[in-house]
PDB file of C-alpha atoms in Angstrom:
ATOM      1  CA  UNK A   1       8.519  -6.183 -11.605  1.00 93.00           C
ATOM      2  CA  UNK A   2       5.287  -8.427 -12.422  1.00 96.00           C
ATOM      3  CA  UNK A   3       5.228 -10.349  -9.368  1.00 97.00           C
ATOM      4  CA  UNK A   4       5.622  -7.238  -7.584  1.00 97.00           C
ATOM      5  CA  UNK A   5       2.735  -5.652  -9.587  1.00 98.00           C
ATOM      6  CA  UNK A   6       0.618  -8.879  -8.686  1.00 98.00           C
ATOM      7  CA  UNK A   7       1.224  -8.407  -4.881  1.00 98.00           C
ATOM      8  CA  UNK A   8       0.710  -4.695  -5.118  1.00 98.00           C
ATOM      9  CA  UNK A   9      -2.112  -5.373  -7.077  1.00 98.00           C
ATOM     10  CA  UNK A  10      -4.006  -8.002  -4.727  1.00 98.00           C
ATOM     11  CA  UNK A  11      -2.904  -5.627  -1.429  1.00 98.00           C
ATOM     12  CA  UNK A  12      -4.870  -2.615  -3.374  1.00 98.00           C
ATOM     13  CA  UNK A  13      -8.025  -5.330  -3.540  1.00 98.00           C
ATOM     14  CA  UNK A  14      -7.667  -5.706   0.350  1.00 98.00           C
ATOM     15  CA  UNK A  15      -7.201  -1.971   0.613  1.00 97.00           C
ATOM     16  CA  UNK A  16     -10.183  -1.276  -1.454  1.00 97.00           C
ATOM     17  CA  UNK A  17     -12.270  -3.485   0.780  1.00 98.00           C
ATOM     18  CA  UNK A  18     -10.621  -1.918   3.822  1.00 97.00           C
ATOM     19  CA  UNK A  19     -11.402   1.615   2.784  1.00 97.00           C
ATOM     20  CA  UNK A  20     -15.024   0.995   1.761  1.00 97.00           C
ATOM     21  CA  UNK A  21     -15.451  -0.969   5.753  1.00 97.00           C
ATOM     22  CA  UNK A  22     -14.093   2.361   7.255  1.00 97.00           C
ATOM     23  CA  UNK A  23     -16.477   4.954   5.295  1.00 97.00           C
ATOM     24  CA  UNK A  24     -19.519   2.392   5.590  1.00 97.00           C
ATOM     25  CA  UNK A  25     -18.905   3.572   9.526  1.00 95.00           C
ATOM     26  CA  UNK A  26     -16.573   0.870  10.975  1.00 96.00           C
ATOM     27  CA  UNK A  27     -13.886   1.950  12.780  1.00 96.00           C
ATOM     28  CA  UNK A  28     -11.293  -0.410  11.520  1.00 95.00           C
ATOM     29  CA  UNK A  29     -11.287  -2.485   9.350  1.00 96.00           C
ATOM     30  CA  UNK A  30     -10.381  -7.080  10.817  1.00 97.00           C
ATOM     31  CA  UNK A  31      -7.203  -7.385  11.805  1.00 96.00           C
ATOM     32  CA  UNK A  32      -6.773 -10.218   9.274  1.00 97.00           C
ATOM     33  CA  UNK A  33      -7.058  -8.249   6.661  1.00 98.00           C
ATOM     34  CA  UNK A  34      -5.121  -5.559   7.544  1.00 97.00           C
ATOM     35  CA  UNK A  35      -2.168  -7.782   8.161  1.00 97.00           C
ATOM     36  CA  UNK A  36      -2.587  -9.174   5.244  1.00 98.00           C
ATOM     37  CA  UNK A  37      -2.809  -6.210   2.726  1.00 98.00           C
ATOM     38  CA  UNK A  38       0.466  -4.954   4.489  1.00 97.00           C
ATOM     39  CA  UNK A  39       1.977  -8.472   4.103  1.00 98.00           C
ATOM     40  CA  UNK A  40       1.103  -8.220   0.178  1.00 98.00           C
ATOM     41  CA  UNK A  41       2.459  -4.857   0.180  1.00 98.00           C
ATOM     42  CA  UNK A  42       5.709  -5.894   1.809  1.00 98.00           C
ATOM     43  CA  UNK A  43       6.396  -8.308  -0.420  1.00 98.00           C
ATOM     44  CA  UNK A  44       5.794  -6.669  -3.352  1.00 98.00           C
ATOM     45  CA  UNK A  45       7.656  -3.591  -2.030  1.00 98.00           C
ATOM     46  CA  UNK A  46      10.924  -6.203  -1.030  1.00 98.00           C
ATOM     47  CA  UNK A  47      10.490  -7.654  -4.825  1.00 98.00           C
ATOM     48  CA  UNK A  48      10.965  -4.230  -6.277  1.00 98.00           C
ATOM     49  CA  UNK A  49      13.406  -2.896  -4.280  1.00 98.00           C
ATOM     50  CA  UNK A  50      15.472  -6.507  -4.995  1.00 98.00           C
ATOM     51  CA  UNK A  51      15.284  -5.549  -8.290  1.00 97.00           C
ATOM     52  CA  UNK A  52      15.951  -2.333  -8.329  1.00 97.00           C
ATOM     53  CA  UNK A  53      19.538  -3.139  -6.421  1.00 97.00           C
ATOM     54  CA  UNK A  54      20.373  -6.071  -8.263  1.00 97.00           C
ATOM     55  CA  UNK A  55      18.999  -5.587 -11.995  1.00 96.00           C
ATOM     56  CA  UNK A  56      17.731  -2.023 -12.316  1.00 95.00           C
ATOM     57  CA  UNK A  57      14.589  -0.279 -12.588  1.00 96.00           C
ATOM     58  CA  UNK A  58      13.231   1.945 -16.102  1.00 96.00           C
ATOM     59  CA  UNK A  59      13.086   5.954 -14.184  1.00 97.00           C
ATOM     60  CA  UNK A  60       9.220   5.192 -14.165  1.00 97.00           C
ATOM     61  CA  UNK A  61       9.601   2.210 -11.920  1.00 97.00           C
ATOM     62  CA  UNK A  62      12.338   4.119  -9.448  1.00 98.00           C
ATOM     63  CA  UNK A  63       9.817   6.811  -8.699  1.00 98.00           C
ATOM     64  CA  UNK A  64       6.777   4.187  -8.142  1.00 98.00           C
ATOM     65  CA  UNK A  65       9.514   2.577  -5.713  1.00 98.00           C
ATOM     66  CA  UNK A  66       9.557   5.674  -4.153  1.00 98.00           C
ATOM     67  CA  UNK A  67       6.155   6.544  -3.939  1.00 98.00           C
ATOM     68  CA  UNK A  68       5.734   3.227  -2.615  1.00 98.00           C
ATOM     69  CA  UNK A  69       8.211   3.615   0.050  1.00 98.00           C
ATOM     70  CA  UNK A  70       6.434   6.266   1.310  1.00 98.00           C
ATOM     71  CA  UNK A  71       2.781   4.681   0.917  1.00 98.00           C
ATOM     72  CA  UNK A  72       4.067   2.254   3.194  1.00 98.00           C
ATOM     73  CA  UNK A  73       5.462   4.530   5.895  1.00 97.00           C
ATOM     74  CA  UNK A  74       2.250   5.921   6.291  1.00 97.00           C
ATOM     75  CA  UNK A  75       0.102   2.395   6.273  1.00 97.00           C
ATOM     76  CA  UNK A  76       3.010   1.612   9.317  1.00 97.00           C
ATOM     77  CA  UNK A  77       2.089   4.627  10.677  1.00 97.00           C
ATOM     78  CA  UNK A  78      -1.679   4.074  10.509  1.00 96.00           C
ATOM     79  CA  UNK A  79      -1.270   0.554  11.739  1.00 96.00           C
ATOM     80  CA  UNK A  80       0.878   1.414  14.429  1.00 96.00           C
ATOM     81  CA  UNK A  81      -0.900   4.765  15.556  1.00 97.00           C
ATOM     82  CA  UNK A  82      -3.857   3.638  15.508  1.00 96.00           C
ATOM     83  CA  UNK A  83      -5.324   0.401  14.163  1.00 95.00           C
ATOM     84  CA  UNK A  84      -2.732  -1.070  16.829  1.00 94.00           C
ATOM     85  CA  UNK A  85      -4.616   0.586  19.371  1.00 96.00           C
ATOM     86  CA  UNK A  86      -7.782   0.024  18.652  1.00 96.00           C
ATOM     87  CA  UNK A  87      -8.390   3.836  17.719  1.00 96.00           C
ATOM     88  CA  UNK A  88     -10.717   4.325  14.110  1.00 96.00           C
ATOM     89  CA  UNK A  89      -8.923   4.509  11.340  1.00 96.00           C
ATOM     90  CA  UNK A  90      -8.633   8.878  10.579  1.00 96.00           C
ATOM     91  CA  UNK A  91      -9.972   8.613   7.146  1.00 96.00           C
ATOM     92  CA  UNK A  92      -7.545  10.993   5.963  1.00 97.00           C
ATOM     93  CA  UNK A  93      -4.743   9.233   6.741  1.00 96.00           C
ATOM     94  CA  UNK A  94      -6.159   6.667   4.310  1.00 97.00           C
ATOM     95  CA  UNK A  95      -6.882   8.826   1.379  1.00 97.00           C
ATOM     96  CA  UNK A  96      -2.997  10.033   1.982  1.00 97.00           C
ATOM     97  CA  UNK A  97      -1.834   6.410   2.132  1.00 97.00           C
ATOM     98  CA  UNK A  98      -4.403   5.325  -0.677  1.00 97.00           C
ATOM     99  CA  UNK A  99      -3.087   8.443  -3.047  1.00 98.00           C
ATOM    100  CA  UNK A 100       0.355   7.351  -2.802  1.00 98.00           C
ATOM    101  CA  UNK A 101      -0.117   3.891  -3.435  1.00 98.00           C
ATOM    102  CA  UNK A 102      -2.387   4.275  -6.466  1.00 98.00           C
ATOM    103  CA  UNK A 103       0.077   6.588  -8.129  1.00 98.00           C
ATOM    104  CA  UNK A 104       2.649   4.246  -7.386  1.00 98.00           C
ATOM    105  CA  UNK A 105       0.832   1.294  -8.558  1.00 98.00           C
ATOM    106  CA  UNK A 106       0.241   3.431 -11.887  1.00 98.00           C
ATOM    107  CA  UNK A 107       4.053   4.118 -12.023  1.00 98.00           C
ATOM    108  CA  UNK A 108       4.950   0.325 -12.098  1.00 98.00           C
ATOM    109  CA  UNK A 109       2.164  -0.479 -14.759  1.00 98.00           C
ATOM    110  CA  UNK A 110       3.281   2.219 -16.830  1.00 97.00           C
ATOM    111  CA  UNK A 111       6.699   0.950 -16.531  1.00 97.00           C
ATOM    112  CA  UNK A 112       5.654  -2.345 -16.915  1.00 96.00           C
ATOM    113  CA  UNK A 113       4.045  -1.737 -20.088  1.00 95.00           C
ATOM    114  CA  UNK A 114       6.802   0.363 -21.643  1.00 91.00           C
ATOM    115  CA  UNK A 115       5.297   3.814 -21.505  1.00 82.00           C
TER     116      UNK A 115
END
């Protein structure tokens, strides 16, 4: 769970970054770093679900898998939809994706931490 929580944790510095390029006007944010906050994101996400199926996961950790799951279904769909495409970014799509992710990423600290 803490190498997860690093990756998750450096993706949600590339997502910050990404965020703040797309309300400063941009439509998108590099391509670079888009890949590579989902890259950071998918390996922390693998890491977690590894050990959820293998060792187990507190109930606070299951539901930030969860939320996490979803968080990345909609940064695939975002990607995919539009960033793919070359279409902007629909900022609420973000704050969706963003919502999830933060919650999640609260989940596994709070986990991680024994609360």
């Amino acid at each position: 769970m803490q190498a997860a929580a690093i990756l998750f944790g450096l993706a949600a510095v590339g997502g910050v970054i990404m965020a703040l390029i797309r309300w400063s006007g941009a439509p998108r944010p590099p391509d670079w770093l888009a890949m590579g906050h989902g890259l950071l994101a998918a390996a922390g996400l693998t890491l977690l679900i590894h050990a959820a199926v293998t060792i187990g996961l507190p109930v606070l950790a299951q539901a930030s898998l969860g939320l996490f799951v979803l968080a990345a279904l909609g940064g695939a769909f975002v990607n995919l939809r539009y960033h793919a495409r070359q279409l902007p970014l629909p900022k609420a799509w973000i704050v969706i994706h963003a919502s999830l992710a933060v919650i999640a990423f609260a989940l596994l600290l709070a986990a991680l931490f024994g609360y």
